[in-house]
Every structure is written in structure tokens, then in C-alpha cells.
Amino acid sequence: MRWPEFIAVIKAQQGKEGDFSGLDWNEKCDILRSNPVTVMRMFEKRVDALMTDLILSPAQSIGPVEDYLFRVEFQARGSPHIHMVVWIEDAPGVQDPKDCPDVIQFIDRYITCQMPDEKADPELHKIVSEVQVHSRNHSKTCRKGNVLCRFGFPRLPMEKTIIASAPWNDDEDDGQNKKCGEKAKDLLLICCERGTPTWTSSLYSTSSVGSCT
């Protein structure tokens, strides 16, 4: 849905050219539905490019790949997309808490989390802002009858990678984790609403996050 070349190609097939960025969501849906074959051909080319130029590239951007498995999913509220599992050679696993440092080091070697520079690459910054950031403007699907997002967003940002584990059973959970999470989310929502540029450091310097009683 957010791939402008899909819209442009279909409109060109229909003999129309121009800037279609101003179309609303429903108009874009109508255009995509008018030619599902072209949509899927272009989607397949994108998946091929993802595998060839990124996942399986000689650069080994996520490490040497041993195997992979993906499935294509279609949803009424968006474009087709894939869910993928990739097996990386010599990737550590969490069999014991002592394994966590090795797993964290492996993750940090290949994955980073930062916004692209808006001035250096405005197009990439726009794409990441639109599709890789969970907005506070949740859809009906996020809520589904709940006041808060059923997926738990927004979530507290972390200064470093951690391996989190849930209690083995309800008896081990005294409710403190939930209480801390709710407190952190309240603070995060306040920072988001204010548009605080230093909201990450503000959250971590707030004593109330550490004392959730």
C-alpha cells in the first residue's frame, strides 16, 4: 500500500501518469484491486530483491544463512507481506541464562535501531517513520474493543539489548512487572504527546520508572 511505484505502474497501464501521492487510502485500494496480477508480480520482484540483495547477499548482512522459510500473508487492511524465519550459521541460542551475553552480542552485531538522518536521506527517513515506527495513532485492529493497544504499544525504549523472560507460572509473578510496565507506558505516552526530542533519556532519568510502587 505504501509502495508508490505499484500505484504508478498500474495507472500507467491505464494510460494515466502523474503524481499520485495525494490519493487517500481508499483510492489506493481501488487502484490495487483493479490489477491484482501486476501487484503480485511486483511484490514477487520485491521479495526476490530482498533475498538476493540483502538476506543471501555476499555481504552476509545478517550472517551466513543456512536456511530460511517464509510464507506470504494477505490481509484486508494492507498489502501482501511475508513472515520469515532465517537460520544463521553458528547463531547462539538461549538454553540457559548464561547464554544471554552471547545472544546479545550476536544480535548487536547485525541489528541496529536508529532513525535515518532526515537531511542525508529524506526518502529513507520518511519510509522508516511511516512503516517501521509504532504510532500512538492506533487503528481499530490494534484496539479491538480495548481502550489500550492489545499489542502493548507504545513500549518503553531500551538503551541496550536485553533478553527478557516471563515468569514460568503465575505464582512467580507478584504483579510488580505489570505495575512497572504500566507506569513506564504512562510516562512514554506523556513524552509522545509532548513531542519531547529527548524522551528516551527523560524516561530513564525519571525515578518513578525505577520505583513502581
PDB file of C-alpha atoms in Angstrom:
ATOM      1  CA  MET A   1       0.000   0.000   0.000  1.00  0.00           C
ATOM      2  CA  ARG A   2       2.882   2.360   0.733  1.00  0.00           C
ATOM      3  CA  TRP A   3       4.884   1.440  -2.369  1.00  0.00           C
ATOM      4  CA  PRO A   4       4.271   4.360  -4.759  1.00  0.00           C
ATOM      5  CA  GLU A   5       5.697   2.542  -7.777  1.00  0.00           C
ATOM      6  CA  PHE A   6       2.847  -0.002  -7.571  1.00  0.00           C
ATOM      7  CA  ILE A   7       0.280   2.753  -7.999  1.00  0.00           C
ATOM      8  CA  ALA A   8       2.304   4.483 -10.727  1.00  0.00           C
ATOM      9  CA  VAL A   9       2.727   1.295 -12.791  1.00  0.00           C
ATOM     10  CA  ILE A  10      -0.954   0.355 -12.664  1.00  0.00           C
ATOM     11  CA  LYS A  11      -2.035   3.889 -13.559  1.00  0.00           C
ATOM     12  CA  ALA A  12       0.474   3.889 -16.446  1.00  0.00           C
ATOM     13  CA  GLN A  13      -1.102   0.661 -17.722  1.00  0.00           C
ATOM     14  CA  GLN A  14      -4.397   2.516 -17.654  1.00  0.00           C
ATOM     15  CA  GLY A  15      -2.904   5.373 -19.685  1.00  0.00           C
ATOM     16  CA  LYS A  16      -2.512   7.837 -16.824  1.00  0.00           C
ATOM     17  CA  GLU A  17       0.669   9.403 -15.494  1.00  0.00           C
ATOM     18  CA  GLY A  18       1.390  11.941 -12.785  1.00  0.00           C
ATOM     19  CA  ASP A  19       1.867  12.332  -9.059  1.00  0.00           C
ATOM     20  CA  PHE A  20      -0.470  10.017  -7.150  1.00  0.00           C
ATOM     21  CA  SER A  21       0.983  10.630  -3.685  1.00  0.00           C
ATOM     22  CA  GLY A  22      -2.048  12.675  -2.686  1.00  0.00           C
ATOM     23  CA  LEU A  23      -4.512   9.805  -3.097  1.00  0.00           C
ATOM     24  CA  ASP A  24      -6.267   8.656   0.041  1.00  0.00           C
ATOM     25  CA  TRP A  25      -6.228   5.087   1.363  1.00  0.00           C
ATOM     26  CA  ASN A  26      -9.498   4.029  -0.302  1.00  0.00           C
ATOM     27  CA  GLU A  27      -8.413   5.367  -3.685  1.00  0.00           C
ATOM     28  CA  LYS A  28      -5.152   3.438  -3.479  1.00  0.00           C
ATOM     29  CA  CYS A  29      -7.055   0.275  -2.534  1.00  0.00           C
ATOM     30  CA  ASP A  30      -9.290   0.647  -5.584  1.00  0.00           C
ATOM     31  CA  ILE A  31      -6.262   1.011  -7.858  1.00  0.00           C
ATOM     32  CA  LEU A  32      -4.542  -2.075  -6.440  1.00  0.00           C
ATOM     33  CA  ARG A  33      -7.736  -4.124  -6.681  1.00  0.00           C
ATOM     34  CA  SER A  34      -8.087  -3.144 -10.326  1.00  0.00           C
ATOM     35  CA  ASN A  35      -4.990  -5.171 -11.267  1.00  0.00           C
ATOM     36  CA  PRO A  36      -4.050  -7.816  -8.669  1.00  0.00           C
ATOM     37  CA  VAL A  37      -1.817  -9.688 -11.136  1.00  0.00           C
ATOM     38  CA  THR A  38       0.523  -6.714 -11.561  1.00  0.00           C
ATOM     39  CA  VAL A  39       0.518  -6.150  -7.810  1.00  0.00           C
ATOM     40  CA  MET A  40       1.641  -9.713  -7.123  1.00  0.00           C
ATOM     41  CA  ARG A  41       4.266  -9.696  -9.862  1.00  0.00           C
ATOM     42  CA  MET A  42       5.807  -6.535  -8.420  1.00  0.00           C
ATOM     43  CA  PHE A  43       5.554  -7.923  -4.894  1.00  0.00           C
ATOM     44  CA  GLU A  44       7.363 -11.085  -6.008  1.00  0.00           C
ATOM     45  CA  LYS A  45      10.147  -8.969  -7.511  1.00  0.00           C
ATOM     46  CA  ARG A  46      10.490  -7.105  -4.217  1.00  0.00           C
ATOM     47  CA  VAL A  47      10.787 -10.369  -2.300  1.00  0.00           C
ATOM     48  CA  ASP A  48      13.383 -11.633  -4.794  1.00  0.00           C
ATOM     49  CA  ALA A  49      15.367  -8.416  -4.348  1.00  0.00           C
ATOM     50  CA  LEU A  50      15.147  -8.733  -0.554  1.00  0.00           C
ATOM     51  CA  MET A  51      16.568 -12.248  -0.675  1.00  0.00           C
ATOM     52  CA  THR A  52      19.215 -11.629  -3.351  1.00  0.00           C
ATOM     53  CA  ASP A  53      20.444  -8.191  -2.317  1.00  0.00           C
ATOM     54  CA  LEU A  54      20.110  -8.469   1.454  1.00  0.00           C
ATOM     55  CA  ILE A  55      19.431 -11.821   3.111  1.00  0.00           C
ATOM     56  CA  LEU A  56      21.536 -14.002   0.780  1.00  0.00           C
ATOM     57  CA  SER A  57      23.960 -11.355  -0.473  1.00  0.00           C
ATOM     58  CA  PRO A  58      27.747 -11.970  -0.376  1.00  0.00           C
ATOM     59  CA  ALA A  59      27.929  -9.189   2.211  1.00  0.00           C
ATOM     60  CA  GLN A  60      26.129 -11.531   4.656  1.00  0.00           C
ATOM     61  CA  SER A  61      24.248  -8.631   6.194  1.00  0.00           C
ATOM     62  CA  ILE A  62      22.754 -10.864   8.891  1.00  0.00           C
ATOM     63  CA  GLY A  63      25.450 -13.537   8.817  1.00  0.00           C
ATOM     64  CA  PRO A  64      25.911 -16.701   6.717  1.00  0.00           C
ATOM     65  CA  VAL A  65      22.450 -18.128   6.040  1.00  0.00           C
ATOM     66  CA  GLU A  66      21.979 -21.879   6.428  1.00  0.00           C
ATOM     67  CA  ASP A  67      18.293 -21.994   5.558  1.00  0.00           C
ATOM     68  CA  TYR A  68      15.149 -19.896   5.502  1.00  0.00           C
ATOM     69  CA  LEU A  69      11.399 -20.284   5.373  1.00  0.00           C
ATOM     70  CA  PHE A  70       8.761 -17.693   4.601  1.00  0.00           C
ATOM     71  CA  ARG A  71       5.087 -17.527   3.841  1.00  0.00           C
ATOM     72  CA  VAL A  72       3.088 -14.830   2.110  1.00  0.00           C
ATOM     73  CA  GLU A  73       0.173 -13.405   4.039  1.00  0.00           C
ATOM     74  CA  PHE A  74      -2.727 -11.358   2.734  1.00  0.00           C
ATOM     75  CA  GLN A  75      -4.784  -9.080   4.949  1.00  0.00           C
ATOM     76  CA  ALA A  76      -7.760  -6.927   4.111  1.00  0.00           C
ATOM     77  CA  ARG A  77      -6.223  -3.847   5.752  1.00  0.00           C
ATOM     78  CA  GLY A  78      -2.914  -3.842   3.852  1.00  0.00           C
ATOM     79  CA  SER A  79      -0.703  -5.144   1.077  1.00  0.00           C
ATOM     80  CA  PRO A  80       0.652  -8.707   0.866  1.00  0.00           C
ATOM     81  CA  HIS A  81       3.634  -9.308   3.122  1.00  0.00           C
ATOM     82  CA  ILE A  82       5.877 -12.144   4.234  1.00  0.00           C
ATOM     83  CA  HIS A  83       6.680 -13.721   7.587  1.00  0.00           C
ATOM     84  CA  MET A  84      10.165 -15.234   7.526  1.00  0.00           C
ATOM     85  CA  VAL A  85      12.397 -17.361   9.731  1.00  0.00           C
ATOM     86  CA  VAL A  86      16.112 -17.376   8.872  1.00  0.00           C
ATOM     87  CA  TRP A  87      18.639 -19.847  10.288  1.00  0.00           C
ATOM     88  CA  ILE A  88      22.106 -18.308  10.676  1.00  0.00           C
ATOM     89  CA  GLU A  89      25.282 -20.374  10.877  1.00  0.00           C
ATOM     90  CA  ASP A  90      26.679 -20.661  14.415  1.00  0.00           C
ATOM     91  CA  ALA A  91      23.924 -18.455  15.828  1.00  0.00           C
ATOM     92  CA  PRO A  92      23.791 -18.879  19.621  1.00  0.00           C
ATOM     93  CA  GLY A  93      20.598 -19.968  21.348  1.00  0.00           C
ATOM     94  CA  VAL A  94      19.205 -19.217  24.777  1.00  0.00           C
ATOM     95  CA  GLN A  95      19.276 -22.576  26.528  1.00  0.00           C
ATOM     96  CA  ASP A  96      20.482 -21.138  29.810  1.00  0.00           C
ATOM     97  CA  PRO A  97      20.665 -17.625  31.326  1.00  0.00           C
ATOM     98  CA  LYS A  98      24.443 -17.847  30.915  1.00  0.00           C
ATOM     99  CA  ASP A  99      23.898 -17.817  27.129  1.00  0.00           C
ATOM    100  CA  CYS A 100      22.296 -14.359  27.144  1.00  0.00           C
ATOM    101  CA  PRO A 101      25.518 -12.307  26.700  1.00  0.00           C
ATOM    102  CA  ASP A 102      26.454 -14.341  23.609  1.00  0.00           C
ATOM    103  CA  VAL A 103      22.985 -13.903  22.116  1.00  0.00           C
ATOM    104  CA  ILE A 104      23.003 -10.167  22.811  1.00  0.00           C
ATOM    105  CA  GLN A 105      26.419  -9.803  21.204  1.00  0.00           C
ATOM    106  CA  PHE A 106      25.189 -11.723  18.146  1.00  0.00           C
ATOM    107  CA  ILE A 107      22.088  -9.531  17.816  1.00  0.00           C
ATOM    108  CA  ASP A 108      24.022  -6.283  18.210  1.00  0.00           C
ATOM    109  CA  ARG A 109      26.488  -7.396  15.541  1.00  0.00           C
ATOM    110  CA  TYR A 110      23.819  -7.418  12.830  1.00  0.00           C
ATOM    111  CA  ILE A 111      20.913  -5.300  14.039  1.00  0.00           C
ATOM    112  CA  THR A 112      20.764  -1.620  14.860  1.00  0.00           C
ATOM    113  CA  CYS A 113      17.863   0.595  15.802  1.00  0.00           C
ATOM    114  CA  GLN A 114      18.062   4.235  14.850  1.00  0.00           C
ATOM    115  CA  MET A 115      16.293   6.755  12.667  1.00  0.00           C
ATOM    116  CA  PRO A 116      17.979   7.618   9.353  1.00  0.00           C
ATOM    117  CA  ASP A 117      19.232  11.177   9.062  1.00  0.00           C
ATOM    118  CA  GLU A 118      16.400  13.258   7.620  1.00  0.00           C
ATOM    119  CA  LYS A 119      18.742  15.627   5.782  1.00  0.00           C
ATOM    120  CA  ALA A 120      21.141  12.995   4.450  1.00  0.00           C
ATOM    121  CA  ASP A 121      18.420  10.605   3.231  1.00  0.00           C
ATOM    122  CA  PRO A 122      14.944  12.185   3.432  1.00  0.00           C
ATOM    123  CA  GLU A 123      13.273   9.379   1.457  1.00  0.00           C
ATOM    124  CA  LEU A 124      14.567   6.636   3.765  1.00  0.00           C
ATOM    125  CA  HIS A 125      13.697   8.728   6.818  1.00  0.00           C
ATOM    126  CA  LYS A 126      10.122   9.106   5.536  1.00  0.00           C
ATOM    127  CA  ILE A 127       9.764   5.370   4.857  1.00  0.00           C
ATOM    128  CA  VAL A 128      11.103   4.326   8.266  1.00  0.00           C
ATOM    129  CA  SER A 129       8.929   6.916  10.009  1.00  0.00           C
ATOM    130  CA  GLU A 130       5.809   5.619   8.263  1.00  0.00           C
ATOM    131  CA  VAL A 131       6.261   1.846   8.322  1.00  0.00           C
ATOM    132  CA  GLN A 132       8.846   0.998  10.991  1.00  0.00           C
ATOM    133  CA  VAL A 133       7.600   3.087  13.904  1.00  0.00           C
ATOM    134  CA  HIS A 134       4.584   2.187  16.013  1.00  0.00           C
ATOM    135  CA  SER A 135       2.494   5.320  16.139  1.00  0.00           C
ATOM    136  CA  ARG A 136       0.316   6.450  19.001  1.00  0.00           C
ATOM    137  CA  ASN A 137      -2.487   6.750  16.417  1.00  0.00           C
ATOM    138  CA  HIS A 138      -3.728   3.188  16.708  1.00  0.00           C
ATOM    139  CA  SER A 139      -6.236   1.605  14.360  1.00  0.00           C
ATOM    140  CA  LYS A 140      -9.396  -0.283  15.258  1.00  0.00           C
ATOM    141  CA  THR A 141      -7.460  -3.506  14.677  1.00  0.00           C
ATOM    142  CA  CYS A 142      -4.956  -2.548  17.381  1.00  0.00           C
ATOM    143  CA  ARG A 143      -7.690  -1.956  19.927  1.00  0.00           C
ATOM    144  CA  LYS A 144     -10.468  -4.456  19.064  1.00  0.00           C
ATOM    145  CA  GLY A 145     -12.737  -3.326  21.874  1.00  0.00           C
ATOM    146  CA  ASN A 146      -9.929  -2.419  24.255  1.00  0.00           C
ATOM    147  CA  VAL A 147      -9.095   1.067  25.405  1.00  0.00           C
ATOM    148  CA  LEU A 148      -5.364   0.357  25.075  1.00  0.00           C
ATOM    149  CA  CYS A 149      -3.497  -1.303  22.233  1.00  0.00           C
ATOM    150  CA  ARG A 150      -3.850  -5.087  22.554  1.00  0.00           C
ATOM    151  CA  PHE A 151      -0.252  -5.488  21.365  1.00  0.00           C
ATOM    152  CA  GLY A 152       1.065  -3.392  24.225  1.00  0.00           C
ATOM    153  CA  PHE A 153       2.286  -0.375  22.248  1.00  0.00           C
ATOM    154  CA  PRO A 154       3.807   2.063  22.814  1.00  0.00           C
ATOM    155  CA  ARG A 155       6.586   0.225  24.631  1.00  0.00           C
ATOM    156  CA  LEU A 156       9.389   1.603  26.728  1.00  0.00           C
ATOM    157  CA  PRO A 157      12.573   2.050  24.660  1.00  0.00           C
ATOM    158  CA  MET A 158      15.699   0.358  25.949  1.00  0.00           C
ATOM    159  CA  GLU A 159      19.205   1.787  25.996  1.00  0.00           C
ATOM    160  CA  LYS A 160      20.698  -1.624  25.232  1.00  0.00           C
ATOM    161  CA  THR A 161      19.632  -5.073  24.027  1.00  0.00           C
ATOM    162  CA  ILE A 162      18.240  -7.377  26.701  1.00  0.00           C
ATOM    163  CA  ILE A 163      16.875 -10.928  26.740  1.00  0.00           C
ATOM    164  CA  ALA A 164      13.605 -10.766  28.647  1.00  0.00           C
ATOM    165  CA  SER A 165      11.959 -13.819  30.165  1.00  0.00           C
ATOM    166  CA  ALA A 166       8.459 -14.236  31.521  1.00  0.00           C
ATOM    167  CA  PRO A 167       7.684 -15.968  34.845  1.00  0.00           C
ATOM    168  CA  TRP A 168       7.386 -19.742  34.492  1.00  0.00           C
ATOM    169  CA  ASN A 169       3.993 -19.638  36.184  1.00  0.00           C
ATOM    170  CA  ASP A 170       1.587 -17.138  37.687  1.00  0.00           C
ATOM    171  CA  ASP A 171       2.823 -17.861  41.222  1.00  0.00           C
ATOM    172  CA  GLU A 172       6.216 -16.368  40.363  1.00  0.00           C
ATOM    173  CA  ASP A 173       4.673 -13.105  39.185  1.00  0.00           C
ATOM    174  CA  ASP A 174       3.781 -10.818  42.083  1.00  0.00           C
ATOM    175  CA  GLY A 175       2.343  -8.191  39.754  1.00  0.00           C
ATOM    176  CA  GLN A 176       5.393  -5.963  40.013  1.00  0.00           C
ATOM    177  CA  ASN A 177       6.374  -6.407  36.369  1.00  0.00           C
ATOM    178  CA  LYS A 178       2.923  -5.391  35.187  1.00  0.00           C
ATOM    179  CA  LYS A 179       2.888  -2.421  37.541  1.00  0.00           C
ATOM    180  CA  CYS A 180       6.275  -1.204  36.288  1.00  0.00           C
ATOM    181  CA  GLY A 181       5.195  -1.687  32.676  1.00  0.00           C
ATOM    182  CA  GLU A 182       2.031   0.335  33.147  1.00  0.00           C
ATOM    183  CA  LYS A 183       3.942   3.136  34.859  1.00  0.00           C
ATOM    184  CA  ALA A 184       6.537   3.236  32.094  1.00  0.00           C
ATOM    185  CA  LYS A 185       3.826   3.281  29.425  1.00  0.00           C
ATOM    186  CA  ASP A 186       2.077   6.214  31.110  1.00  0.00           C
ATOM    187  CA  LEU A 187       5.335   8.184  31.086  1.00  0.00           C
ATOM    188  CA  LEU A 188       6.024   7.214  27.481  1.00  0.00           C
ATOM    189  CA  LEU A 189       2.599   8.398  26.347  1.00  0.00           C
ATOM    190  CA  ILE A 190       3.152  11.750  28.051  1.00  0.00           C
ATOM    191  CA  CYS A 191       6.505  12.173  26.296  1.00  0.00           C
ATOM    192  CA  CYS A 192       4.996  11.182  22.935  1.00  0.00           C
ATOM    193  CA  GLU A 193       2.166  13.678  23.292  1.00  0.00           C
ATOM    194  CA  ARG A 194       4.616  16.448  24.152  1.00  0.00           C
ATOM    195  CA  GLY A 195       6.886  15.503  21.278  1.00  0.00           C
ATOM    196  CA  THR A 196       9.872  15.562  23.609  1.00  0.00           C
ATOM    197  CA  PRO A 197      13.031  15.124  21.471  1.00  0.00           C
ATOM    198  CA  THR A 198      14.936  13.605  24.387  1.00  0.00           C
ATOM    199  CA  TRP A 199      12.148  11.352  25.570  1.00  0.00           C
ATOM    200  CA  THR A 200      14.398   8.289  25.885  1.00  0.00           C
ATOM    201  CA  SER A 201      16.806   9.934  28.298  1.00  0.00           C
ATOM    202  CA  SER A 202      13.887  11.607  30.075  1.00  0.00           C
ATOM    203  CA  LEU A 203      12.293   8.238  30.758  1.00  0.00           C
ATOM    204  CA  TYR A 204      15.470   6.685  32.036  1.00  0.00           C
ATOM    205  CA  SER A 205      16.240   9.619  34.296  1.00  0.00           C
ATOM    206  CA  THR A 206      12.772   9.524  35.838  1.00  0.00           C
ATOM    207  CA  SER A 207      12.952   7.948  39.268  1.00  0.00           C
ATOM    208  CA  SER A 208       9.344   6.850  39.142  1.00  0.00           C
ATOM    209  CA  VAL A 209      10.177   4.233  36.494  1.00  0.00           C
ATOM    210  CA  GLY A 210      12.553   2.571  38.878  1.00  0.00           C
ATOM    211  CA  SER A 211      10.131   2.712  41.797  1.00  0.00           C
ATOM    212  CA  CYS A 212       6.815   1.443  40.548  1.00  0.00           C
ATOM    213  CA  THR A 213       5.187   1.026  43.942  1.00  0.00           C
TER     214      THR A 213
END
